[in-house]
Amino acid sequence: MNATHSPGERDVLLIVDVQNDFCPSGALAVPNGDEIVPVVNRLARRFAHIVMTQDWHPHGHSSFASAHRGKQPFDTIEVEYGTQTLWPDHCVRGTRGAEFHPGLDIAQVELIIRKGYRAGIDSYSAFRENDRRTPTGLAGYLRERGFERVTLCGLALDYCVFFSAIDACEAGFETSVALEACRGIDLDGSQDRALAAMWNAGITLSG
């Protein structure tokens, strides 16, 4: 969504993983992640249609460092679908950390997509698991609803927002990212790489 476009019936806002564990004091806190909450609330008031994602891992998920003997958070391992970053245990289903930030004030959410619930596959994108083959069903839902444009915001900019934006674009949706309503983890330059990749893919970066 560009600066001159007002959201209409063909627009959907996709709010990514604004959950307690990704905010300060959470298990995998994104620096200043809670700062986006009022921005997301204001942005959401502009949209008639909103989808949210929720990281929703089982205990012992394969992306958790604790599931691999001798490994620490932010180590990497090789798995069937490529290189996997290992994370602290986070967003375990049914825990407070997996709940949405309590400051979110968005009553008009029409769909919540839970991801990462398959024990053996991590899931950054709202559209596909990290094996890049297993769909979440979101693309089909958006097409059936007649949406043409997807605006993304949330956490973390350089992981779940980034992968979701790339997949939205590849699925044929006009895609934009509201940067003022995102924060990144920025592991070894990951944020700059994500911004460059989105720009090169033709994704509109605003704010």
PDB file of C-alpha atoms in Angstrom:
ATOM      1  CA  MET A   1       0.000   0.000   0.000  1.00  0.00           C
ATOM      2  CA  ASN A   2       1.601   3.263  -1.082  1.00  0.00           C
ATOM      3  CA  ALA A   3       1.251   6.556   0.665  1.00  0.00           C
ATOM      4  CA  THR A   4      -1.535   7.752  -1.652  1.00  0.00           C
ATOM      5  CA  HIS A   5      -3.656   4.620  -1.416  1.00  0.00           C
ATOM      6  CA  SER A   6      -6.452   4.354   1.136  1.00  0.00           C
ATOM      7  CA  PRO A   7      -7.308   0.773   2.129  1.00  0.00           C
ATOM      8  CA  GLY A   8     -10.491  -0.561   0.603  1.00  0.00           C
ATOM      9  CA  GLU A   9     -12.374  -3.832   0.202  1.00  0.00           C
ATOM     10  CA  ARG A  10      -9.478  -5.432  -1.722  1.00  0.00           C
ATOM     11  CA  ASP A  11      -6.946  -4.621   1.011  1.00  0.00           C
ATOM     12  CA  VAL A  12      -6.011  -6.706   4.023  1.00  0.00           C
ATOM     13  CA  LEU A  13      -3.680  -5.912   6.904  1.00  0.00           C
ATOM     14  CA  LEU A  14      -1.538  -8.853   8.011  1.00  0.00           C
ATOM     15  CA  ILE A  15      -0.269  -8.405  11.590  1.00  0.00           C
ATOM     16  CA  VAL A  16       2.598 -10.792  12.286  1.00  0.00           C
ATOM     17  CA  ASP A  17       3.368 -12.341  15.689  1.00  0.00           C
ATOM     18  CA  VAL A  18       2.798  -9.427  18.071  1.00  0.00           C
ATOM     19  CA  GLN A  19       3.085 -11.804  21.026  1.00  0.00           C
ATOM     20  CA  ASN A  20       4.411 -11.514  24.563  1.00  0.00           C
ATOM     21  CA  ASP A  21       7.496 -13.648  23.971  1.00  0.00           C
ATOM     22  CA  PHE A  22       8.655 -11.288  21.205  1.00  0.00           C
ATOM     23  CA  CYS A  23       8.329  -8.209  23.425  1.00  0.00           C
ATOM     24  CA  PRO A  24      10.586  -6.977  26.265  1.00  0.00           C
ATOM     25  CA  SER A  25      10.881  -9.569  29.078  1.00  0.00           C
ATOM     26  CA  GLY A  26       9.748 -12.262  26.649  1.00  0.00           C
ATOM     27  CA  ALA A  27      11.711 -15.408  25.881  1.00  0.00           C
ATOM     28  CA  LEU A  28      12.785 -14.184  22.437  1.00  0.00           C
ATOM     29  CA  ALA A  29      12.411 -10.448  22.829  1.00  0.00           C
ATOM     30  CA  VAL A  30      12.770  -8.280  19.753  1.00  0.00           C
ATOM     31  CA  PRO A  31      14.493  -5.046  20.828  1.00  0.00           C
ATOM     32  CA  ASN A  32      11.810  -2.434  21.520  1.00  0.00           C
ATOM     33  CA  GLY A  33       9.193  -4.782  20.123  1.00  0.00           C
ATOM     34  CA  ASP A  34       6.450  -3.375  22.315  1.00  0.00           C
ATOM     35  CA  GLU A  35       6.923   0.083  20.797  1.00  0.00           C
ATOM     36  CA  ILE A  36       4.974  -0.975  17.728  1.00  0.00           C
ATOM     37  CA  VAL A  37       1.765  -1.819  19.610  1.00  0.00           C
ATOM     38  CA  PRO A  38       0.162   1.661  19.512  1.00  0.00           C
ATOM     39  CA  VAL A  39       1.356   2.080  15.918  1.00  0.00           C
ATOM     40  CA  VAL A  40      -0.259  -1.209  14.926  1.00  0.00           C
ATOM     41  CA  ASN A  41      -3.475  -0.164  16.651  1.00  0.00           C
ATOM     42  CA  ARG A  42      -3.570   3.099  14.712  1.00  0.00           C
ATOM     43  CA  LEU A  43      -2.766   1.352  11.437  1.00  0.00           C
ATOM     44  CA  ALA A  44      -5.470  -1.256  12.038  1.00  0.00           C
ATOM     45  CA  ARG A  45      -8.142   1.428  12.353  1.00  0.00           C
ATOM     46  CA  ARG A  46      -7.589   2.214   8.663  1.00  0.00           C
ATOM     47  CA  PHE A  47      -8.422  -1.335   7.530  1.00  0.00           C
ATOM     48  CA  ALA A  48     -11.777  -3.083   7.279  1.00  0.00           C
ATOM     49  CA  HIS A  49     -10.083  -6.481   6.953  1.00  0.00           C
ATOM     50  CA  ILE A  50      -7.339  -7.844   9.212  1.00  0.00           C
ATOM     51  CA  VAL A  51      -5.548 -11.177   9.575  1.00  0.00           C
ATOM     52  CA  MET A  52      -3.148 -11.967  12.415  1.00  0.00           C
ATOM     53  CA  THR A  53      -0.518 -14.680  12.788  1.00  0.00           C
ATOM     54  CA  GLN A  54       0.383 -16.426  16.019  1.00  0.00           C
ATOM     55  CA  ASP A  55       3.548 -18.442  16.595  1.00  0.00           C
ATOM     56  CA  TRP A  56       2.268 -21.626  18.271  1.00  0.00           C
ATOM     57  CA  HIS A  57       4.970 -24.181  19.075  1.00  0.00           C
ATOM     58  CA  PRO A  58       4.667 -27.484  20.920  1.00  0.00           C
ATOM     59  CA  HIS A  59       7.071 -28.246  23.748  1.00  0.00           C
ATOM     60  CA  GLY A  60      10.365 -29.570  22.396  1.00  0.00           C
ATOM     61  CA  HIS A  61       9.956 -28.012  18.957  1.00  0.00           C
ATOM     62  CA  SER A  62      12.829 -28.831  16.610  1.00  0.00           C
ATOM     63  CA  SER A  63      13.749 -25.133  16.283  1.00  0.00           C
ATOM     64  CA  PHE A  64      14.430 -24.852  20.028  1.00  0.00           C
ATOM     65  CA  ALA A  65      18.077 -25.022  21.072  1.00  0.00           C
ATOM     66  CA  SER A  66      16.953 -26.979  24.134  1.00  0.00           C
ATOM     67  CA  ALA A  67      15.920 -29.837  21.827  1.00  0.00           C
ATOM     68  CA  HIS A  68      19.514 -30.337  20.648  1.00  0.00           C
ATOM     69  CA  ARG A  69      22.205 -31.554  23.005  1.00  0.00           C
ATOM     70  CA  GLY A  70      25.138 -29.142  23.281  1.00  0.00           C
ATOM     71  CA  LYS A  71      23.478 -26.377  21.261  1.00  0.00           C
ATOM     72  CA  GLN A  72      22.811 -22.817  22.370  1.00  0.00           C
ATOM     73  CA  PRO A  73      20.243 -20.265  21.184  1.00  0.00           C
ATOM     74  CA  PHE A  74      21.230 -18.661  17.875  1.00  0.00           C
ATOM     75  CA  ASP A  75      23.456 -21.605  16.888  1.00  0.00           C
ATOM     76  CA  THR A  76      22.559 -23.097  13.516  1.00  0.00           C
ATOM     77  CA  ILE A  77      22.075 -26.667  12.376  1.00  0.00           C
ATOM     78  CA  GLU A  78      21.430 -28.298   9.026  1.00  0.00           C
ATOM     79  CA  VAL A  79      18.026 -29.908   8.566  1.00  0.00           C
ATOM     80  CA  GLU A  80      16.247 -31.462   5.611  1.00  0.00           C
ATOM     81  CA  TYR A  81      15.068 -28.095   4.320  1.00  0.00           C
ATOM     82  CA  GLY A  82      18.338 -26.166   4.874  1.00  0.00           C
ATOM     83  CA  THR A  83      19.997 -24.159   7.621  1.00  0.00           C
ATOM     84  CA  GLN A  84      17.933 -23.723  10.768  1.00  0.00           C
ATOM     85  CA  THR A  85      18.629 -21.077  13.396  1.00  0.00           C
ATOM     86  CA  LEU A  86      18.025 -22.441  16.892  1.00  0.00           C
ATOM     87  CA  TRP A  87      15.959 -20.259  19.195  1.00  0.00           C
ATOM     88  CA  PRO A  88      15.234 -20.069  22.899  1.00  0.00           C
ATOM     89  CA  ASP A  89      12.023 -21.882  23.794  1.00  0.00           C
ATOM     90  CA  HIS A  90       9.299 -19.385  22.891  1.00  0.00           C
ATOM     91  CA  CYS A  91       5.611 -19.057  22.062  1.00  0.00           C
ATOM     92  CA  VAL A  92       4.840 -22.493  23.446  1.00  0.00           C
ATOM     93  CA  ARG A  93       1.171 -23.104  22.840  1.00  0.00           C
ATOM     94  CA  GLY A  94      -1.058 -22.425  25.811  1.00  0.00           C
ATOM     95  CA  THR A  95       1.501 -20.265  27.636  1.00  0.00           C
ATOM     96  CA  ARG A  96       1.393 -16.562  28.395  1.00  0.00           C
ATOM     97  CA  GLY A  97       4.347 -16.023  26.077  1.00  0.00           C
ATOM     98  CA  ALA A  98       2.298 -17.253  23.134  1.00  0.00           C
ATOM     99  CA  GLU A  99      -0.543 -14.834  23.858  1.00  0.00           C
ATOM    100  CA  PHE A 100      -0.941 -11.622  21.894  1.00  0.00           C
ATOM    101  CA  HIS A 101       0.414  -8.475  23.511  1.00  0.00           C
ATOM    102  CA  PRO A 102      -2.323  -7.181  25.843  1.00  0.00           C
ATOM    103  CA  GLY A 103      -2.021  -3.674  24.433  1.00  0.00           C
ATOM    104  CA  LEU A 104      -3.363  -4.699  21.041  1.00  0.00           C
ATOM    105  CA  ASP A 105      -6.820  -3.209  20.553  1.00  0.00           C
ATOM    106  CA  ILE A 106      -8.055  -4.733  17.322  1.00  0.00           C
ATOM    107  CA  ALA A 107     -11.574  -6.102  17.430  1.00  0.00           C
ATOM    108  CA  GLN A 108     -12.054  -6.507  13.692  1.00  0.00           C
ATOM    109  CA  VAL A 109      -9.615  -9.416  13.167  1.00  0.00           C
ATOM    110  CA  GLU A 110     -11.257 -11.862  10.781  1.00  0.00           C
ATOM    111  CA  LEU A 111      -8.721 -14.715  10.851  1.00  0.00           C
ATOM    112  CA  ILE A 112      -5.871 -15.896  13.081  1.00  0.00           C
ATOM    113  CA  ILE A 113      -3.288 -18.124  11.396  1.00  0.00           C
ATOM    114  CA  ARG A 114      -1.296 -20.267  13.808  1.00  0.00           C
ATOM    115  CA  LYS A 115       2.106 -21.388  12.582  1.00  0.00           C
ATOM    116  CA  GLY A 116       5.023 -23.438  13.870  1.00  0.00           C
ATOM    117  CA  TYR A 117       2.762 -26.096  15.359  1.00  0.00           C
ATOM    118  CA  ARG A 118       4.382 -28.932  13.385  1.00  0.00           C
ATOM    119  CA  ALA A 119       7.093 -30.242  15.697  1.00  0.00           C
ATOM    120  CA  GLY A 120       9.643 -30.938  12.972  1.00  0.00           C
ATOM    121  CA  ILE A 121       9.343 -27.807  10.808  1.00  0.00           C
ATOM    122  CA  ASP A 122       9.851 -24.198  11.777  1.00  0.00           C
ATOM    123  CA  SER A 123       7.569 -21.602  10.259  1.00  0.00           C
ATOM    124  CA  TYR A 124       8.487 -17.968   9.736  1.00  0.00           C
ATOM    125  CA  SER A 125       6.072 -17.143   6.931  1.00  0.00           C
ATOM    126  CA  ALA A 126       2.331 -16.724   7.259  1.00  0.00           C
ATOM    127  CA  PHE A 127       2.024 -18.495   3.906  1.00  0.00           C
ATOM    128  CA  ARG A 128       4.468 -21.440   3.944  1.00  0.00           C
ATOM    129  CA  GLU A 129       6.405 -23.497   6.426  1.00  0.00           C
ATOM    130  CA  ASN A 130      10.193 -23.262   6.297  1.00  0.00           C
ATOM    131  CA  ASP A 131      10.421 -26.294   4.025  1.00  0.00           C
ATOM    132  CA  ARG A 132       8.943 -23.856   1.439  1.00  0.00           C
ATOM    133  CA  ARG A 133       6.505 -26.590   0.340  1.00  0.00           C
ATOM    134  CA  THR A 134       3.910 -26.893   3.103  1.00  0.00           C
ATOM    135  CA  PRO A 135       1.235 -24.179   2.794  1.00  0.00           C
ATOM    136  CA  THR A 136      -0.662 -22.643   5.682  1.00  0.00           C
ATOM    137  CA  GLY A 137      -3.714 -22.054   3.499  1.00  0.00           C
ATOM    138  CA  LEU A 138      -3.551 -18.272   3.833  1.00  0.00           C
ATOM    139  CA  ALA A 139      -2.967 -17.579   0.133  1.00  0.00           C
ATOM    140  CA  GLY A 140      -6.065 -19.544  -0.820  1.00  0.00           C
ATOM    141  CA  TYR A 141      -8.126 -17.798   1.851  1.00  0.00           C
ATOM    142  CA  LEU A 142      -7.071 -14.352   0.652  1.00  0.00           C
ATOM    143  CA  ARG A 143      -7.795 -15.217  -2.980  1.00  0.00           C
ATOM    144  CA  GLU A 144     -11.210 -16.648  -2.166  1.00  0.00           C
ATOM    145  CA  ARG A 145     -12.045 -13.489  -0.215  1.00  0.00           C
ATOM    146  CA  GLY A 146     -11.040 -11.418  -3.251  1.00  0.00           C
ATOM    147  CA  PHE A 147      -8.155  -9.544  -1.659  1.00  0.00           C
ATOM    148  CA  GLU A 148      -5.531  -8.063  -3.992  1.00  0.00           C
ATOM    149  CA  ARG A 149      -3.262  -6.048  -1.690  1.00  0.00           C
ATOM    150  CA  VAL A 150      -1.527  -7.128   1.514  1.00  0.00           C
ATOM    151  CA  THR A 151       0.063  -4.709   3.983  1.00  0.00           C
ATOM    152  CA  LEU A 152       2.266  -6.279   6.654  1.00  0.00           C
ATOM    153  CA  CYS A 153       3.473  -5.189  10.060  1.00  0.00           C
ATOM    154  CA  GLY A 154       4.687  -6.864  13.241  1.00  0.00           C
ATOM    155  CA  LEU A 155       7.584  -8.901  14.596  1.00  0.00           C
ATOM    156  CA  ALA A 156      10.227  -9.578  13.641  1.00  0.00           C
ATOM    157  CA  LEU A 157      10.868  -7.475  10.559  1.00  0.00           C
ATOM    158  CA  ASP A 158      13.847  -9.540   9.375  1.00  0.00           C
ATOM    159  CA  TYR A 159      12.300 -12.969   9.951  1.00  0.00           C
ATOM    160  CA  CYS A 160       8.552 -13.568  10.067  1.00  0.00           C
ATOM    161  CA  VAL A 161       7.510 -10.257   8.479  1.00  0.00           C
ATOM    162  CA  PHE A 162      10.186 -10.624   5.790  1.00  0.00           C
ATOM    163  CA  PHE A 163       9.344 -14.213   4.833  1.00  0.00           C
ATOM    164  CA  SER A 164       5.619 -13.435   4.878  1.00  0.00           C
ATOM    165  CA  ALA A 165       6.089 -10.406   2.632  1.00  0.00           C
ATOM    166  CA  ILE A 166       8.186 -12.330   0.108  1.00  0.00           C
ATOM    167  CA  ASP A 167       5.616 -15.122  -0.005  1.00  0.00           C
ATOM    168  CA  ALA A 168       2.717 -12.680  -0.355  1.00  0.00           C
ATOM    169  CA  CYS A 169       4.485 -11.092  -3.304  1.00  0.00           C
ATOM    170  CA  GLU A 170       5.272 -14.470  -4.890  1.00  0.00           C
ATOM    171  CA  ALA A 171       1.619 -15.478  -4.446  1.00  0.00           C
ATOM    172  CA  GLY A 172       0.634 -12.556  -6.653  1.00  0.00           C
ATOM    173  CA  PHE A 173      -0.541 -10.005  -4.110  1.00  0.00           C
ATOM    174  CA  GLU A 174       0.520  -6.360  -4.281  1.00  0.00           C
ATOM    175  CA  THR A 175       2.599  -6.234  -1.126  1.00  0.00           C
ATOM    176  CA  SER A 176       3.780  -3.496   1.202  1.00  0.00           C
ATOM    177  CA  VAL A 177       5.419  -3.385   4.624  1.00  0.00           C
ATOM    178  CA  ALA A 178       4.667  -0.641   7.154  1.00  0.00           C
ATOM    179  CA  LEU A 179       8.147  -0.239   8.625  1.00  0.00           C
ATOM    180  CA  GLU A 180       7.016   2.090  11.396  1.00  0.00           C
ATOM    181  CA  ALA A 181       4.928  -0.804  12.742  1.00  0.00           C
ATOM    182  CA  CYS A 182       7.789  -3.335  12.698  1.00  0.00           C
ATOM    183  CA  ARG A 183      10.936  -4.058  14.681  1.00  0.00           C
ATOM    184  CA  GLY A 184      13.753  -6.460  13.815  1.00  0.00           C
ATOM    185  CA  ILE A 185      16.075  -8.852  15.631  1.00  0.00           C
ATOM    186  CA  ASP A 186      19.029  -7.992  13.344  1.00  0.00           C
ATOM    187  CA  LEU A 187      21.280 -11.036  13.710  1.00  0.00           C
ATOM    188  CA  ASP A 188      24.555 -10.417  11.872  1.00  0.00           C
ATOM    189  CA  GLY A 189      23.046  -7.883   9.469  1.00  0.00           C
ATOM    190  CA  SER A 190      19.791  -9.782   8.880  1.00  0.00           C
ATOM    191  CA  GLN A 191      17.694  -6.624   8.876  1.00  0.00           C
ATOM    192  CA  ASP A 192      19.602  -4.899   6.074  1.00  0.00           C
ATOM    193  CA  ARG A 193      19.543  -8.115   4.038  1.00  0.00           C
ATOM    194  CA  ALA A 194      15.804  -8.454   4.518  1.00  0.00           C
ATOM    195  CA  LEU A 195      15.125  -4.841   3.518  1.00  0.00           C
ATOM    196  CA  ALA A 196      17.260  -5.202   0.388  1.00  0.00           C
ATOM    197  CA  ALA A 197      15.566  -8.462  -0.594  1.00  0.00           C
ATOM    198  CA  MET A 198      12.096  -6.979  -0.165  1.00  0.00           C
ATOM    199  CA  TRP A 199      13.023  -3.891  -2.165  1.00  0.00           C
ATOM    200  CA  ASN A 200      14.477  -6.036  -4.947  1.00  0.00           C
ATOM    201  CA  ALA A 201      11.296  -8.138  -4.994  1.00  0.00           C
ATOM    202  CA  GLY A 202       9.212  -5.040  -5.682  1.00  0.00           C
ATOM    203  CA  ILE A 203       7.666  -4.818  -2.221  1.00  0.00           C
ATOM    204  CA  THR A 204       6.724  -1.307  -1.140  1.00  0.00           C
ATOM    205  CA  LEU A 205       8.488  -0.244   2.048  1.00  0.00           C
ATOM    206  CA  SER A 206       6.753   2.657   3.780  1.00  0.00           C
ATOM    207  CA  GLY A 207       7.449   4.592   6.950  1.00  0.00           C
TER     208      GLY A 207
END
